[in-house]
XYZ file of C-alpha atoms in Angstrom:
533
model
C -49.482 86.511 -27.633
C -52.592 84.242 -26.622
C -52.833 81.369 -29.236
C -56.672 80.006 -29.728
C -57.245 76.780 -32.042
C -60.216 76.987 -33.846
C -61.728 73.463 -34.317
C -64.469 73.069 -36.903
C -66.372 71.724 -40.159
C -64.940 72.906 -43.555
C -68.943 73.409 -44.216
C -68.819 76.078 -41.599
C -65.803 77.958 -42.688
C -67.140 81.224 -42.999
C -68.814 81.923 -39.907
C -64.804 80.254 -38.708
C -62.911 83.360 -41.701
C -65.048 85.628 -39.488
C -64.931 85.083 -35.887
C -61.294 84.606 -36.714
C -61.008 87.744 -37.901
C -62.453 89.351 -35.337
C -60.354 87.666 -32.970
C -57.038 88.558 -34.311
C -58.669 92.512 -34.200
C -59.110 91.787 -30.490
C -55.485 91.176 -30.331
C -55.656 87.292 -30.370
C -53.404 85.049 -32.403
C -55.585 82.412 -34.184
C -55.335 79.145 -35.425
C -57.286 76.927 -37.973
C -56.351 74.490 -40.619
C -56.889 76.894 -43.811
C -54.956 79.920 -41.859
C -52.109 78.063 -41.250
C -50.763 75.553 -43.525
C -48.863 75.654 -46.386
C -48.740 73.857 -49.585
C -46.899 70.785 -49.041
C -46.557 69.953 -45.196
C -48.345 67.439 -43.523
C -51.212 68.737 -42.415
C -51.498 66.119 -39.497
C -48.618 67.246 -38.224
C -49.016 70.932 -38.535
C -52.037 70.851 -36.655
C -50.733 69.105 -33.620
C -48.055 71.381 -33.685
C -50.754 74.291 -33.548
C -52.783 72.330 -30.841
C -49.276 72.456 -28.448
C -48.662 75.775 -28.791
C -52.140 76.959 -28.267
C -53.940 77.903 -24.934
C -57.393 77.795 -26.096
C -59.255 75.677 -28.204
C -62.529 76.509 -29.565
C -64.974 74.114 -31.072
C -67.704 75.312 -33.393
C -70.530 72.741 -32.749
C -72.772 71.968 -35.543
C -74.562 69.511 -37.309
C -70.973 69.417 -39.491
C -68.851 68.867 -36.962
C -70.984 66.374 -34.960
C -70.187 63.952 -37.706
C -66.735 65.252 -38.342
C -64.000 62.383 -37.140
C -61.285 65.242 -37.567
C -63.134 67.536 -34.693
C -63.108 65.038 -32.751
C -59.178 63.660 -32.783
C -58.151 67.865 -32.703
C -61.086 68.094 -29.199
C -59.300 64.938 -27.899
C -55.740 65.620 -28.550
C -56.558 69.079 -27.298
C -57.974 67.396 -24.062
C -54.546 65.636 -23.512
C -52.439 68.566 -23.628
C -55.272 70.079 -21.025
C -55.941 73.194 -23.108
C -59.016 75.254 -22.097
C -61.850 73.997 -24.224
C -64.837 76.603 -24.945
C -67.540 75.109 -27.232
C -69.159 77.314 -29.304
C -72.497 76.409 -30.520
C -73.210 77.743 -34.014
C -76.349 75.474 -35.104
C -78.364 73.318 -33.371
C -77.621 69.807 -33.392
C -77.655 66.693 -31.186
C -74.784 66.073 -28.842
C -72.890 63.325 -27.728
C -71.834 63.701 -24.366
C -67.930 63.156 -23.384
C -68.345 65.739 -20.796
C -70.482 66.940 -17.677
C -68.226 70.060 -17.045
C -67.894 72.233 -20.015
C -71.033 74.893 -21.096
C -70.588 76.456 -24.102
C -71.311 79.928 -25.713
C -74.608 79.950 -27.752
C -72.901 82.095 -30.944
C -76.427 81.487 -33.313
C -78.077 84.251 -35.090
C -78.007 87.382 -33.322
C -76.248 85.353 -30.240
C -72.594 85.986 -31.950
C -72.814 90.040 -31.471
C -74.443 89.207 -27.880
C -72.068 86.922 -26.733
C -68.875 88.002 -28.108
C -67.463 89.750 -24.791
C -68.705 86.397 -23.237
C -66.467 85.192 -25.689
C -63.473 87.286 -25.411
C -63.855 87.483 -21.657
C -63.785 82.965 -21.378
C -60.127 83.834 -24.062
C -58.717 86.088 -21.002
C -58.946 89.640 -23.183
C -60.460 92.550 -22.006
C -64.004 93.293 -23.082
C -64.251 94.827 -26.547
C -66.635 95.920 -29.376
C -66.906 94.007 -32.691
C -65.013 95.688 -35.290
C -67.978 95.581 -37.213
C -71.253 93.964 -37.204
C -70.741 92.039 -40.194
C -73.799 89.819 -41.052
C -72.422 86.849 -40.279
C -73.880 83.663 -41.958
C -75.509 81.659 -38.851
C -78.141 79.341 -38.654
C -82.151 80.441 -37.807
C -82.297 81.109 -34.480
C -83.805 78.142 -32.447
C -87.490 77.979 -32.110
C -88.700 77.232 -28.403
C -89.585 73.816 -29.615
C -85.396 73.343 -30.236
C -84.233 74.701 -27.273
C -84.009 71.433 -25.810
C -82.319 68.668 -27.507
C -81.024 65.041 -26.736
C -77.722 64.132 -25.636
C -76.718 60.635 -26.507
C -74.437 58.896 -24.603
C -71.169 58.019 -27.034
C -67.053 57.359 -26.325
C -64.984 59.979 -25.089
C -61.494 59.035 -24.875
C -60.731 57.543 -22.139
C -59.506 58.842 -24.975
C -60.641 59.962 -23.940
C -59.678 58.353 -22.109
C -59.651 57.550 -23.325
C -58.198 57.714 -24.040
C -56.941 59.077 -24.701
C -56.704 59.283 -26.308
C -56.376 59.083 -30.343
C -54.084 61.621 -31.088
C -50.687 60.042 -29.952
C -51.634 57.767 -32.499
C -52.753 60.119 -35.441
C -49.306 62.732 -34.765
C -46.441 60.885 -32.807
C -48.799 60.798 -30.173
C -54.785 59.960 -28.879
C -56.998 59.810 -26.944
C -57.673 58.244 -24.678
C -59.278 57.748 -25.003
C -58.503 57.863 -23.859
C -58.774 58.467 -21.398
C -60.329 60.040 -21.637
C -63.304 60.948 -23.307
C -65.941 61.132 -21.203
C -69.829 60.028 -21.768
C -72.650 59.998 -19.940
C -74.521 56.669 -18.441
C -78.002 57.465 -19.772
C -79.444 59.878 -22.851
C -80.838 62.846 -20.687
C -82.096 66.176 -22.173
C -80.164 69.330 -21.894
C -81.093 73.188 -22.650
C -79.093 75.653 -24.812
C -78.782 77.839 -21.940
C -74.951 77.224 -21.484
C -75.450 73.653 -20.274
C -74.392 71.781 -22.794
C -70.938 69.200 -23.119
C -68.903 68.435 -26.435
C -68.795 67.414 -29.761
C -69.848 64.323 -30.934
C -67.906 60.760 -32.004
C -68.056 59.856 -35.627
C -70.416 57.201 -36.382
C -68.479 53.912 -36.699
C -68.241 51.127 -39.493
C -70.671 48.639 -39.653
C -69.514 45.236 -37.405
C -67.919 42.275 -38.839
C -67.179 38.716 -37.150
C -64.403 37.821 -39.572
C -60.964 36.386 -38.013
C -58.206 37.868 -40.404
C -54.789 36.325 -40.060
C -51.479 36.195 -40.803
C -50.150 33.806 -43.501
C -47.246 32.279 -41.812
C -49.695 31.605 -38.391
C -50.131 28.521 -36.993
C -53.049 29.683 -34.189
C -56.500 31.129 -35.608
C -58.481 31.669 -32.800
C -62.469 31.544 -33.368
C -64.621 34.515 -32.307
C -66.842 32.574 -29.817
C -69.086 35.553 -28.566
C -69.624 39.162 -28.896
C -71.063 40.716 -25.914
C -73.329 43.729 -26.072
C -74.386 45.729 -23.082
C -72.491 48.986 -23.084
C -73.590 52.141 -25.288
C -69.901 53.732 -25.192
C -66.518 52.807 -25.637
C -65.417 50.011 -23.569
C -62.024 51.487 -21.362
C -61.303 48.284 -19.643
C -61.596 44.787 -19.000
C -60.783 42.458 -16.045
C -61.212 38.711 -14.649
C -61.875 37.491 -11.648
C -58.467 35.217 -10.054
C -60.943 31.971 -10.870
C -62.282 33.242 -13.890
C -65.480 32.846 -13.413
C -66.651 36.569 -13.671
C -65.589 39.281 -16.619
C -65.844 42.602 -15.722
C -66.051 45.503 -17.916
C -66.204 49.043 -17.484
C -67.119 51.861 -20.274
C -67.463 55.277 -21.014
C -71.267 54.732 -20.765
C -70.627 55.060 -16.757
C -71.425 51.376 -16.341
C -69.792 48.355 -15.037
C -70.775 44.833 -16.293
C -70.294 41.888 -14.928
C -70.885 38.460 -16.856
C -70.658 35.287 -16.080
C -67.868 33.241 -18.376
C -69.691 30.080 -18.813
C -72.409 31.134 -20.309
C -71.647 34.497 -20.823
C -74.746 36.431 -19.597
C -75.154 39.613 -17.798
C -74.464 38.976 -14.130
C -75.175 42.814 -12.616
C -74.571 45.998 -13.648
C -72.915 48.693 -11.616
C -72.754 52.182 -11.599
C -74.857 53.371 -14.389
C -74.431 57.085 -13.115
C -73.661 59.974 -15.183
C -69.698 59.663 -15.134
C -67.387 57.793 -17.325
C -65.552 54.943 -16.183
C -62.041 54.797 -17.302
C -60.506 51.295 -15.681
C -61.165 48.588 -13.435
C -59.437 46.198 -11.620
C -60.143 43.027 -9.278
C -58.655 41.849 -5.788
C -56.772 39.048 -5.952
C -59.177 36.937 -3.716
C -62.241 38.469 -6.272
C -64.340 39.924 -3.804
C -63.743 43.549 -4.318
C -63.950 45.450 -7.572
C -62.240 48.646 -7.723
C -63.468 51.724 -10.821
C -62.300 54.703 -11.571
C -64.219 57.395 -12.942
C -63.953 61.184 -14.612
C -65.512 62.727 -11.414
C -61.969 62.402 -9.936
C -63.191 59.529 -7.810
C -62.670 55.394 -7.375
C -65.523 53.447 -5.950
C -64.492 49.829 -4.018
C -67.570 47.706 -4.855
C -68.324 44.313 -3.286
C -69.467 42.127 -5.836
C -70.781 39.328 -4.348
C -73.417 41.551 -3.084
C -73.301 44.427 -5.785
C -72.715 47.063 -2.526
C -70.385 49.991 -2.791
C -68.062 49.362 -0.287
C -66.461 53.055 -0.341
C -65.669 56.029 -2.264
C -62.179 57.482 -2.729
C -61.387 61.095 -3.436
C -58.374 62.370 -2.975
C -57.564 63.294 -6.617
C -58.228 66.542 -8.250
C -58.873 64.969 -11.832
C -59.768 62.658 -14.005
C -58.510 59.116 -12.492
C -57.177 56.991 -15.136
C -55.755 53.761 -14.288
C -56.102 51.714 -10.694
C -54.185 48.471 -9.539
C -55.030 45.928 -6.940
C -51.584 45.175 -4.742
C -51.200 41.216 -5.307
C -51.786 41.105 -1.367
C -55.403 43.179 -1.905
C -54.585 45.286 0.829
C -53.418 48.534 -1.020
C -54.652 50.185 -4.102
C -52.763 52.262 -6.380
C -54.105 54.677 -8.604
C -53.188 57.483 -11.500
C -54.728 60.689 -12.441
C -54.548 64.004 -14.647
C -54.026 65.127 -11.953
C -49.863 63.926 -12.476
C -50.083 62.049 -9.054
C -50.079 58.749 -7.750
C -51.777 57.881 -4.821
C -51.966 55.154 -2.393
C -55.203 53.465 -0.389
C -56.183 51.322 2.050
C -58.404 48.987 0.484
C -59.852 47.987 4.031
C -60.696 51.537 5.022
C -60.926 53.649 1.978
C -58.323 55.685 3.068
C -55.328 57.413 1.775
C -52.231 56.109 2.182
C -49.915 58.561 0.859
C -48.934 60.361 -2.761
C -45.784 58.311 -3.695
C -45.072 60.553 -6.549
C -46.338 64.142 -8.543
C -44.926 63.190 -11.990
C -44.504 66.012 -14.589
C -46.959 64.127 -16.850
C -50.225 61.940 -16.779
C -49.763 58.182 -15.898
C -52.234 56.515 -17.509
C -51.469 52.922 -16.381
C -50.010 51.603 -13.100
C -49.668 47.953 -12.228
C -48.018 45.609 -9.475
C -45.425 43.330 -10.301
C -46.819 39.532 -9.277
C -44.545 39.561 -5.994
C -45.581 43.205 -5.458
C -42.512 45.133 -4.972
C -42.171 47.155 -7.730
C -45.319 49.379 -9.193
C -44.987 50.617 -12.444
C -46.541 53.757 -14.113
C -46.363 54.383 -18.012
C -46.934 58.185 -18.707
C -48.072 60.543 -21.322
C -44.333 61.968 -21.666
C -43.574 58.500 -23.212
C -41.406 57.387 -19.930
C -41.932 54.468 -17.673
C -41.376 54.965 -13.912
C -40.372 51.795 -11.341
C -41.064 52.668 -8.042
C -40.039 50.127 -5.135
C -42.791 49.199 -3.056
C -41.357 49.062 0.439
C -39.737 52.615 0.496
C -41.599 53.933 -3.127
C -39.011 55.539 -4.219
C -38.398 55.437 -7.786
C -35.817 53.143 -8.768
C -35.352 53.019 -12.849
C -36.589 55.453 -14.804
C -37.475 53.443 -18.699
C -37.038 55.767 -22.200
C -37.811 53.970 -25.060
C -41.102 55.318 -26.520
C -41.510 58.207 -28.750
C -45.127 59.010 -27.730
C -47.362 59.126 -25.052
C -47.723 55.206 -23.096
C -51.131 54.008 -22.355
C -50.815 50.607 -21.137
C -48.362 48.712 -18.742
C -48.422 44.959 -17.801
C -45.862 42.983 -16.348
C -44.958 39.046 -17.516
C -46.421 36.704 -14.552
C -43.107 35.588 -12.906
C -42.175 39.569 -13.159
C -39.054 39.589 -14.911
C -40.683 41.480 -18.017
C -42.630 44.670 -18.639
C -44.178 45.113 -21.485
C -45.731 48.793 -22.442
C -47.943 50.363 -25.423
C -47.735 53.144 -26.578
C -48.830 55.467 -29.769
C -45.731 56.816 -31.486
C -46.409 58.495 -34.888
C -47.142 57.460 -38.732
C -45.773 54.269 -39.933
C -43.754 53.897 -43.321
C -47.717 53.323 -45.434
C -48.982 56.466 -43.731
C -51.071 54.861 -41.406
C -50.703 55.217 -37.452
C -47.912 53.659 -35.675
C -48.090 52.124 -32.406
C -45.515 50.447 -30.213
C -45.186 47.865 -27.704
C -41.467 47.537 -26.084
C -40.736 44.482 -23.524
C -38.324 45.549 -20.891
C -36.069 43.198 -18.690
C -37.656 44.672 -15.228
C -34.284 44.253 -13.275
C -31.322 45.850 -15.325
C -34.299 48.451 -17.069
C -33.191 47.526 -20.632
C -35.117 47.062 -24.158
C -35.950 43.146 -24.837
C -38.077 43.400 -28.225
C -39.701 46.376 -29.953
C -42.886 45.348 -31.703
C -44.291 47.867 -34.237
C -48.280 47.832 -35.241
C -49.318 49.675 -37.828
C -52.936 49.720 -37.452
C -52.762 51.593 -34.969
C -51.703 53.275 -31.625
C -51.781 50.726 -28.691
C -53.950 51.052 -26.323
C -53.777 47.995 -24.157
C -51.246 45.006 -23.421
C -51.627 41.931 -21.679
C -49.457 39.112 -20.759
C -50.699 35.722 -21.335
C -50.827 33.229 -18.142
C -48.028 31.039 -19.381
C -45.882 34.537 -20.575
C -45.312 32.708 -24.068
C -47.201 35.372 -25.599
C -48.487 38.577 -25.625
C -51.961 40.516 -26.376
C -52.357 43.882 -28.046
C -55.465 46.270 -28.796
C -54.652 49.270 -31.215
C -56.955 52.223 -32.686
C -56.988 55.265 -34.931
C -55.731 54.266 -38.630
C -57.950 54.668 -41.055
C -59.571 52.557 -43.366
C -60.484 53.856 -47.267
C -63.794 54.948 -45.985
C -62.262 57.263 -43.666
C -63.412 55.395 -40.221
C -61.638 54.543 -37.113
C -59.826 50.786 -37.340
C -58.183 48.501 -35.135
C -57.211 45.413 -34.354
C -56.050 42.271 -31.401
C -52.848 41.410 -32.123
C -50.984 38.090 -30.516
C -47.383 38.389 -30.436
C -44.663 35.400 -29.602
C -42.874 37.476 -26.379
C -39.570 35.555 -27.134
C -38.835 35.776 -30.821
C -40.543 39.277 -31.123
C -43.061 38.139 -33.961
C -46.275 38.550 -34.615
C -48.287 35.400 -34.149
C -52.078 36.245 -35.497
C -54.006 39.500 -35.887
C -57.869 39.227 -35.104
C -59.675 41.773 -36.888
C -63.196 41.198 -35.078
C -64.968 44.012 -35.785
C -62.122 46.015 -37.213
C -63.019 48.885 -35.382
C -60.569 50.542 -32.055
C -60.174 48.037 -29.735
C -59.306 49.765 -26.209
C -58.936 47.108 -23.368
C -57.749 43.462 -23.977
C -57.261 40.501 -21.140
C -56.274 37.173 -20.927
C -58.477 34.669 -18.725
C -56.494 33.209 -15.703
C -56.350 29.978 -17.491
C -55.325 31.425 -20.817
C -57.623 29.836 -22.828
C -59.946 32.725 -23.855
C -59.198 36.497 -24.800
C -61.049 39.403 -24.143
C -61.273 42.597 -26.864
C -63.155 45.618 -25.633
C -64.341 48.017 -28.920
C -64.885 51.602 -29.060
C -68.459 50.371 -30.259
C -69.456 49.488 -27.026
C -69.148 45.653 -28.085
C -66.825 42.693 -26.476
C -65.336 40.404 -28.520
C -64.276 36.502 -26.923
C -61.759 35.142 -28.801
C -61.110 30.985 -27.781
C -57.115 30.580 -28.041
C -56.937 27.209 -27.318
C -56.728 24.890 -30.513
C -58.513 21.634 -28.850
């Protein structure tokens, strides 16, 4: 029998009691928190469980669920396992945007008895009359004056992307954030008329500058900057080979670049209405490579700000590219479970070295470029040598879904992040596991408890390594997170930089390791000074 997921506001529970009623008439088995728990069991759990066995997931939008941080984790882990999302709007409301390809039904008022085959029909049943009309409690019907409201750019997730890209982290999962969640560039005006995208991003705890660290630490990096520019979560960060230029790319669909001496706004690419989910930089810093949630990668030159070339060969959401140390070839990952290969010269495609079975949603190069790596949502790592790519080791370690890769500079280490489950306190568990890259075996396991990871980064020197984690939960309820620097050869954790303590997404070291790079799911970027001159 067809399962459908029911995501929603507790305040909106009985137009939910109703519709699922007349659902399960229709011949439909449905799913939503109240109808299916018992006393006792983690409810967390249960509902990822439902979410993986469902085929449908409906979200009733409202002014409720907008602000609902639960709607959101269920719409992203829902995204991840690629269920068919139908969005039901029940009141009128302003919506975030993590989505350009999704309409909904329009279920207000009177709307619910003239939509419902709609509805049935989008669920794959044959058309059939309500069992009764029942009265059911809806908002006012929208005046012509509502019929258009304001979509405001927010994360997705990159999960969605990210993300992801969230729910890795929440269940033994993210989220992406990541991936994964998609947003548009610019606030743009939609009408009800079934052209409408998702459900909005909870709004996030107040910013604070604070370093927080670890008794026993001997390094306390200062927060030298915070950078502000984007209006959605931040999916990745990058520097140039001299360091000179940062760039950044978000969920807002733009692409920042900013000068590292004094830290200003250099130009802004993009800017379209299409999420960026990662960027990357050739190794002689002339060419900037993005990836998008159009199913596309642009090659920019950035010396002159010029797209060079669009690539698009993938059928979904691109998630991860990396820059061959030579330049010449680009690899890239999508939702699309493959991984393709392009010539950076010509824009064209090389070849699909591999369909996996699950989304990779980070590939990198070792330094000396013969092995590419590729950590996937099945919570596997895949080595693939460069001059036949074929897939030579085959890494199992992680319990959860793997959302950043990133080898050690003289390539005899991978390290990989992942979000695994709940930790011992209740809060989300990620983990980061350093591999010896020739024999495939575990080096160190490092747990973090605040959170899922999301990002890991070598630094220049390989003495130590970077971390950004989201998704546990602070006592107000909101989204936390933290930087995290960890010594690579005892395995401990050297300093934990709160910032400001909100999901931090993207992290990079600066060629000369000296500075530190935290990209938020508030749009902000934190510079963190690790030297102790």
């Amino acid at each position: 029998m067809t399962r459908v997921f029911i995501s929603y506001s507790r305040k909106d529970l009985e137009f939910v009691q109703r519709m699922a009623d007349d659902l399960k008439t229709a011949g439909l088995d449905v799913w939503y928190d109240l109808s299916g728990l018992e006393a006792g069991t983690r409810w967390g759990s249960e509902i990822q469980k439902a979410i993986k066995t469902s085929q449908y997931f409906l979200v009733v939008m409202s002014p409720n669920s907008v602000n609902s941080e639960w709607v959101e984790r269920e719409f992203l882990y829902a995204s991840i396992q690629n269920l068919k999302i139908i969005p039901l709007l029940y009141q009128p409301c302003d919506l975030p945007m993590w989505s350009l390809n999704l309409h909904f039904i329009d279920v207000q008022g009177r709307n619910y008895s003239l939509h419902y085959q709609e509805l049935l029909k989008a669920l794959g049943v044959e058309e059939k009359p309500l069992p009764v009309e029942q009265g059911l409690p809806v908002a006012s019907p929208l005046s012509p004056a509502q019929r258009k409201f304001t979509i405001k750019p927010t994360l997705i997730i990159g999960l969605l992307a990210v993300v992801i890209f969230v729910f890795a982290g929440i269940w033994g999962l993210p989220q992406i954030i990541t991936w994964l969640v998609l947003s548009p560039a610019a606030t743009m005006t939609a009408t009800v008329a079934h052209e409408t995208p998702f459900i909005s991003s909870a709004t996030l705890a107040a910013t604070a500058s604070k370093v927080v660290f670890t008794p026993t630490s001997t390094l306390v990096p200062p927060l030298m900057k915070i950078l502000t520019g984007h209006t959605g979560s931040l999916s990745s960060v990058a520097f140039s080979p001299d360091g000179r230029t940062l760039a950044s790319g978000a969920w807002d669909g733009r692409i920042i670049l900013w000068d590292t001496v004094s830290w200003s706004r250099l130009q802004t690419l993009s800017g379209e209405n299409r999420g960026v989910s990662s960027v990357a930089l050739s190794s002689d810093g002339r060419t900037l490579a993005s990836s998008y949630d159009d199913n596309t990668i642009s090659l920019w030159d950035i010396t002159s700000s010029t797209k060079l070339s669009t690539l698009a060969n993938h059928t979904d959401t691109v998630m991860s590219v990396a820059f061959s140390p030579d330049g010449r070839t680009l690899a890239s990952s999508s939702k699309d479970n493959n991984v393709l290969l392009w010539d950076t010269a010509s824009g064209e495609m090389l070849r699909s070295i591999d369909v996996l079975t699950s989304t990779a949603f980070s590939v990198a190069f070792s330094p000396d470029g013969r092995t590419l790596a590729g950590g996937s949502t099945d919570g596997t790592i895949i080595l693939w040598d460069t001059s036949s790519w074929n897939r030579v080791k085959t890494l199992v370690g992680h319990k959860g879904m793997i959302f950043s890769v990133a080898f050690s500079i003289d390539g005899h280490t991978l390290a990989s992040g992942s979000l695994d489950g709940w930790g011992t306190g209740g809060n989300v568990q990620g983990t980061i596991i350093l591999w010896d890259v020739a024999s495939g075996t575990k080096l160190h396991t490092f747990l973090d408890s605040n959170g899922g990871i999301y990002s890991v980064t070598f630094s220049p020197d390989g003495y130590m390594l970077a971390s950004g984690s989201s998704d546990s939960f602070g006592t107000d309820g909101s989204f936390k997170g933290t930087t995290i620097l960890w010594d690579v050869t005892s395995g401990n954790k050297l300093q934990t930089l709160a910032g400001d303590n909100i999901g931090v997404f993207c992290v990079a070291f600066s060629p000369d390791g000296r500075t530190l790079v935290s990209g938020l799911k508030n749009g902000k970027i934190l510079i963190w000074k690790i030297d102790n001159d």
